[in-house]
């Protein structure tokens, strides 16, 4: 007879960590001892169900892994109770309940890991690793004992230390005020939230609930000058549970950023009004997403916000006037970690707000969010990130060096300063094609899936009508006009084309092209073309300036972010020369990269350190004081000659015949030289 | 010819630190390099005048130190300007302006040291070392530069680092909001306050002023259940600049602590009312002392508060109901460091509140303040600290071991539950003497320096009248009655003495002693004696209980703290047996020790760590669950037999003839045995 073994080998997959433990050791305890990442809120009491694993016995020989129940204790009453109430997938065990009885292989599914990875939709982006700053801990606190007097808070700390090995914790005043009731209501069992990353490095109890509580959420907020968007994110799974957006109510103080700064300059205290309304708007969104997700507003433990420098300052309650003129000095560009109550946010009273750092006076926390999302600092390739708004924020570089600037594109890309321009809204033309032979257009409007020449189009748009052209629509319209020869390389609307089609008509001593006759008449005027030329030249010149600084003549990858960047067809952006030369298959929309960056910082503590460090080493370039910017700007006014530089482009869009007999090369410098001539 | 020397020796007194420095080195810089403690707010710009020193040349031979101006540069224009404006004492130099030209001896007067020691009035107490948590720094910040964009806050941090070597600083939102204006108003010169001891260990910019600012104050607040006192303290000199006190407005919710707890129990939300009024009262005091000192309320950068557990909880906004009954659990007894704005205090918006830790459910932050002030934890002698109120807080021990308990003395010592009792206020009898032969009394009343048998007394008290007896008055009255034989050792008023004097009269089946005939009639009744017996027995029993625990039968030193402790004549306390046996010259009043403790914690950071550590190791004893407490209590009801145990007492007070023929010894155990018999 062999001596019965007193311990057994346990192997965790996928980590491969292994060790021997005394028989009767809970699997969760073994996992912790080996540093295997298994989540738990209830601390081993079969309540939370976060610690689920799949158990196999093991001889550890190939094919030998078959289920032998004897190597693990059967389900406990607590586990059965959990399975009845919350449903446990077949084969799953709660690792806190399953005790080791013999050699076993235990698989930790990704959803049971604290630091699970959340895969993003775009395949070219890195996954988001979960590592939230706020975590929940369920504890059983000792009752007061007159023979050993100690305060409720001290007993809570002791429970956190013995049950969770969490030490060095401090506590908000609000928690001290509610602690007694929570402990007694929960019969000395409470769940606390601990914030692990204060600016000063401490840990703090920020929320408390009687009994077991397993809802911890965060709000990622993107404060745009036009719209504010909020994404309610589950801090355990990383999932976005609900999203909502609304118009930035500051619009009533001024349509664009500069008019809001002017409002403050003309109306002392105007900044405080704008601070109040933006915070109210975030509260509205918080309630909206909480309602949609069916959670309490107090389940929101973190808010991470991004925005351009003026939005950033107004959210913080800082007068943005200094940002309205040279030297464009930020009051602070550093990341901010402050209690949400200081922002009057109606989330959990102990919640914290984290604001991403700003990069420079015109390159805000939204640009930092874009960097976090697109990660040029981790890339070997040279990446160009562009977020186009009234200003274009431009980031260029790779893991070795990063540069940033802002370029004054003006509002043309957003449809402003365009004769028939409008915001992207139902009724706005956003897609345009022009027949190069007949010069007849066809187009699509937002809110309708049909092209204008398809049957049923007029009925489909009867309600909205066709009201104007949005930013992406004007880009396509002008690019197609250029490709059809209606506009030449210098940006002139060619009146001679009026002989081909009556859609080219005289208009205020120049010519315009009519997309749609009727009421209203929708046309693209010479002035519209000029406005887009100015905007795209500014954008291009900013990118060129950074390329000069970095010493490169081309970039490997381009990401277009923001609403405009997400809507435009990158082909047309290249036709008009908004962005430098790049292989078309390497130019992508990054969607709402700023918001994604906020979401990453929301669920991953280390990402906050990361972006703060990256922003510190980004070299800030101020276009206003760079003489070369003007030079690039002037040179970039004309539309590029495309046939040779973009052979792959020729396959997807119809290019006009080259008007120049010079031999085109792939060299951007060469191209510039031609343009200057 | 000898080569001219390129460096020189500098010796600082009283520290004795010395070193060689290149000629032309500022004395202040040499001091810093050598770790010599010299204060400076302006950072070497001849503005603040904090760095004053006295310079002598030095051959360093005995008697050779004579003033030779050539060894130090003459006064600079900045120094002369300072001397004109602020007056510089003869022989004094600003060490930041004086450059080393040859060997010198430099004396640093105590007022130029950051860590100067403030001597306290009582010679038996340790001096207060200055080391405030909040300090001022004057900095010159770079202007924004478009060629090197950076935010105002980052440039401020850089200035703190290069000009003060202060790093790792964070900033309050309120500072971010005011930074721009302060920098521009001060033409890029500002003074900031930095708080060096947050609970999480960080440093934080808490206030900012344009230009040079040299006022930094703190408020030490003693929140008593009857009165609230505030002491405005200069954080540079340690001086108390102004003090003020007022009635605790919570009195309208209940005279004593228990009735306030009852109010909360009967009136949900009543705690919030009481929290609001105590905070308002502190605001009133803050404004009052600021006005008196001629400073701005925003110059108050710190508030340190002490109070009993119920006052502590109500100030924090915590419902005190749990403290009203067993198990008397504190919500929190830990020290609290939180922004003053969370307490609605109208001091500097960036100011912090520090609350000393509580020791136990009945032994509060005021007792912790008493410990800090009297420092039994640094004493070799066994010290007994007593703060008498409705409860007596008792601390016993020395550097090796400390014990604490609270004893339910009831309000008799404060004049309540005494037939003619009243608060210590004008008109109250506070001193009593009784002629042992005639039994005629004489007394003093508060607000009048004359004894009642001195000429002019009646005229002097005409306005206030004689309205009652305060706590210290009742102690003296009963002790004198005992010494005169009107009261026997068991506390019985001896009706037979009515034959000696008509002042001993029948009263409700027992007898009373009339101190003053008239309207109102002021007398001490049998019930009054019983009330004092109960109170003093509780006090004595608490002390005995701790002595038992500590294993001692006598104590080396006694400190009586608080209003009552400060007013009573310790001789009479010993006559009645309020406190255990101790040499009379080693029994002292400690004055408002709790308030002094708050003042120490206010000006010395290390004292906060110290008291937090000491409180952690104080052993808490709950009298309610200690059977021996009851036994001690019963035994302590009688008045002690004094002749033998206190020979030195016999010289200062007239003792009655011993009624017992037993031989008395100096042994307290012996005394107890006698009493039991």
Tab-separated table of N, CA and C in Angstrom, chain A residues 5 24 122 124-125 155 195 242 270 330 388 397 421 432-433 492 594 596 606 620 641 645:
chain	number	residue	atom	x	y	z
A	5	UNK	N	-1.337	10.485	-0.706
A	5	UNK	CA	-0.657	11.783	-0.892
A	5	UNK	C	-1.343	12.870	-0.060
A	24	UNK	N	-7.384	19.821	-0.255
A	24	UNK	CA	-8.346	20.648	0.459
A	24	UNK	C	-8.141	22.147	0.233
A	122	UNK	N	-11.749	47.438	-34.867
A	122	UNK	CA	-10.786	47.598	-35.966
A	122	UNK	C	-9.616	46.652	-35.736
A	124	UNK	N	-6.663	46.631	-36.849
A	124	UNK	CA	-5.309	47.172	-36.818
A	124	UNK	C	-5.009	47.906	-35.506
A	125	UNK	N	-5.854	47.752	-34.506
A	125	UNK	CA	-5.632	48.451	-33.242
A	125	UNK	C	-5.300	47.451	-32.150
A	155	UNK	N	-11.939	48.572	11.718
A	155	UNK	CA	-12.310	47.176	11.480
A	155	UNK	C	-12.507	46.883	9.995
A	195	UNK	N	-10.323	53.050	-5.101
A	195	UNK	CA	-9.665	53.692	-6.238
A	195	UNK	C	-8.165	53.525	-6.026
A	242	UNK	N	-23.946	51.328	-22.616
A	242	UNK	CA	-24.891	52.292	-23.195
A	242	UNK	C	-24.106	53.530	-23.607
A	270	UNK	N	-18.707	84.693	-17.965
A	270	UNK	CA	-19.268	83.845	-19.012
A	270	UNK	C	-18.659	82.452	-18.996
A	330	UNK	N	-1.752	77.309	-22.135
A	330	UNK	CA	-2.651	76.528	-21.296
A	330	UNK	C	-2.441	76.917	-19.837
A	388	UNK	N	-9.679	66.390	-37.725
A	388	UNK	CA	-10.039	67.629	-38.395
A	388	UNK	C	-11.275	68.240	-37.758
A	397	UNK	N	4.764	60.655	-36.245
A	397	UNK	CA	5.965	60.020	-35.712
A	397	UNK	C	5.765	58.552	-35.446
A	421	UNK	N	-23.401	74.962	-47.382
A	421	UNK	CA	-22.887	74.051	-46.357
A	421	UNK	C	-23.837	73.901	-45.180
A	432	UNK	N	-21.204	62.275	-53.452
A	432	UNK	CA	-21.412	62.907	-54.763
A	432	UNK	C	-20.607	62.150	-55.822
A	433	UNK	N	-21.232	61.903	-56.956
A	433	UNK	CA	-20.515	61.383	-58.131
A	433	UNK	C	-20.912	62.254	-59.322
A	492	UNK	N	-9.842	76.674	-60.108
A	492	UNK	CA	-10.753	77.559	-60.826
A	492	UNK	C	-11.913	76.761	-61.428
A	594	UNK	N	-10.619	59.903	-30.106
A	594	UNK	CA	-10.502	60.591	-28.820
A	594	UNK	C	-11.347	59.883	-27.764
A	596	UNK	N	-12.354	56.787	-27.895
A	596	UNK	CA	-11.772	55.472	-27.639
A	596	UNK	C	-10.618	55.603	-26.648
A	606	UNK	N	-2.785	51.682	-16.239
A	606	UNK	CA	-1.450	51.876	-16.795
A	606	UNK	C	-1.500	52.778	-18.020
A	620	UNK	N	6.151	69.767	-29.265
A	620	UNK	CA	5.068	70.640	-29.682
A	620	UNK	C	5.600	71.643	-30.705
A	641	UNK	N	-1.495	66.744	-58.775
A	641	UNK	CA	-1.578	66.012	-60.034
A	641	UNK	C	-1.336	64.551	-59.692
A	645	UNK	N	1.620	59.643	-59.108
A	645	UNK	CA	1.922	59.393	-57.700
A	645	UNK	C	1.028	58.319	-57.094
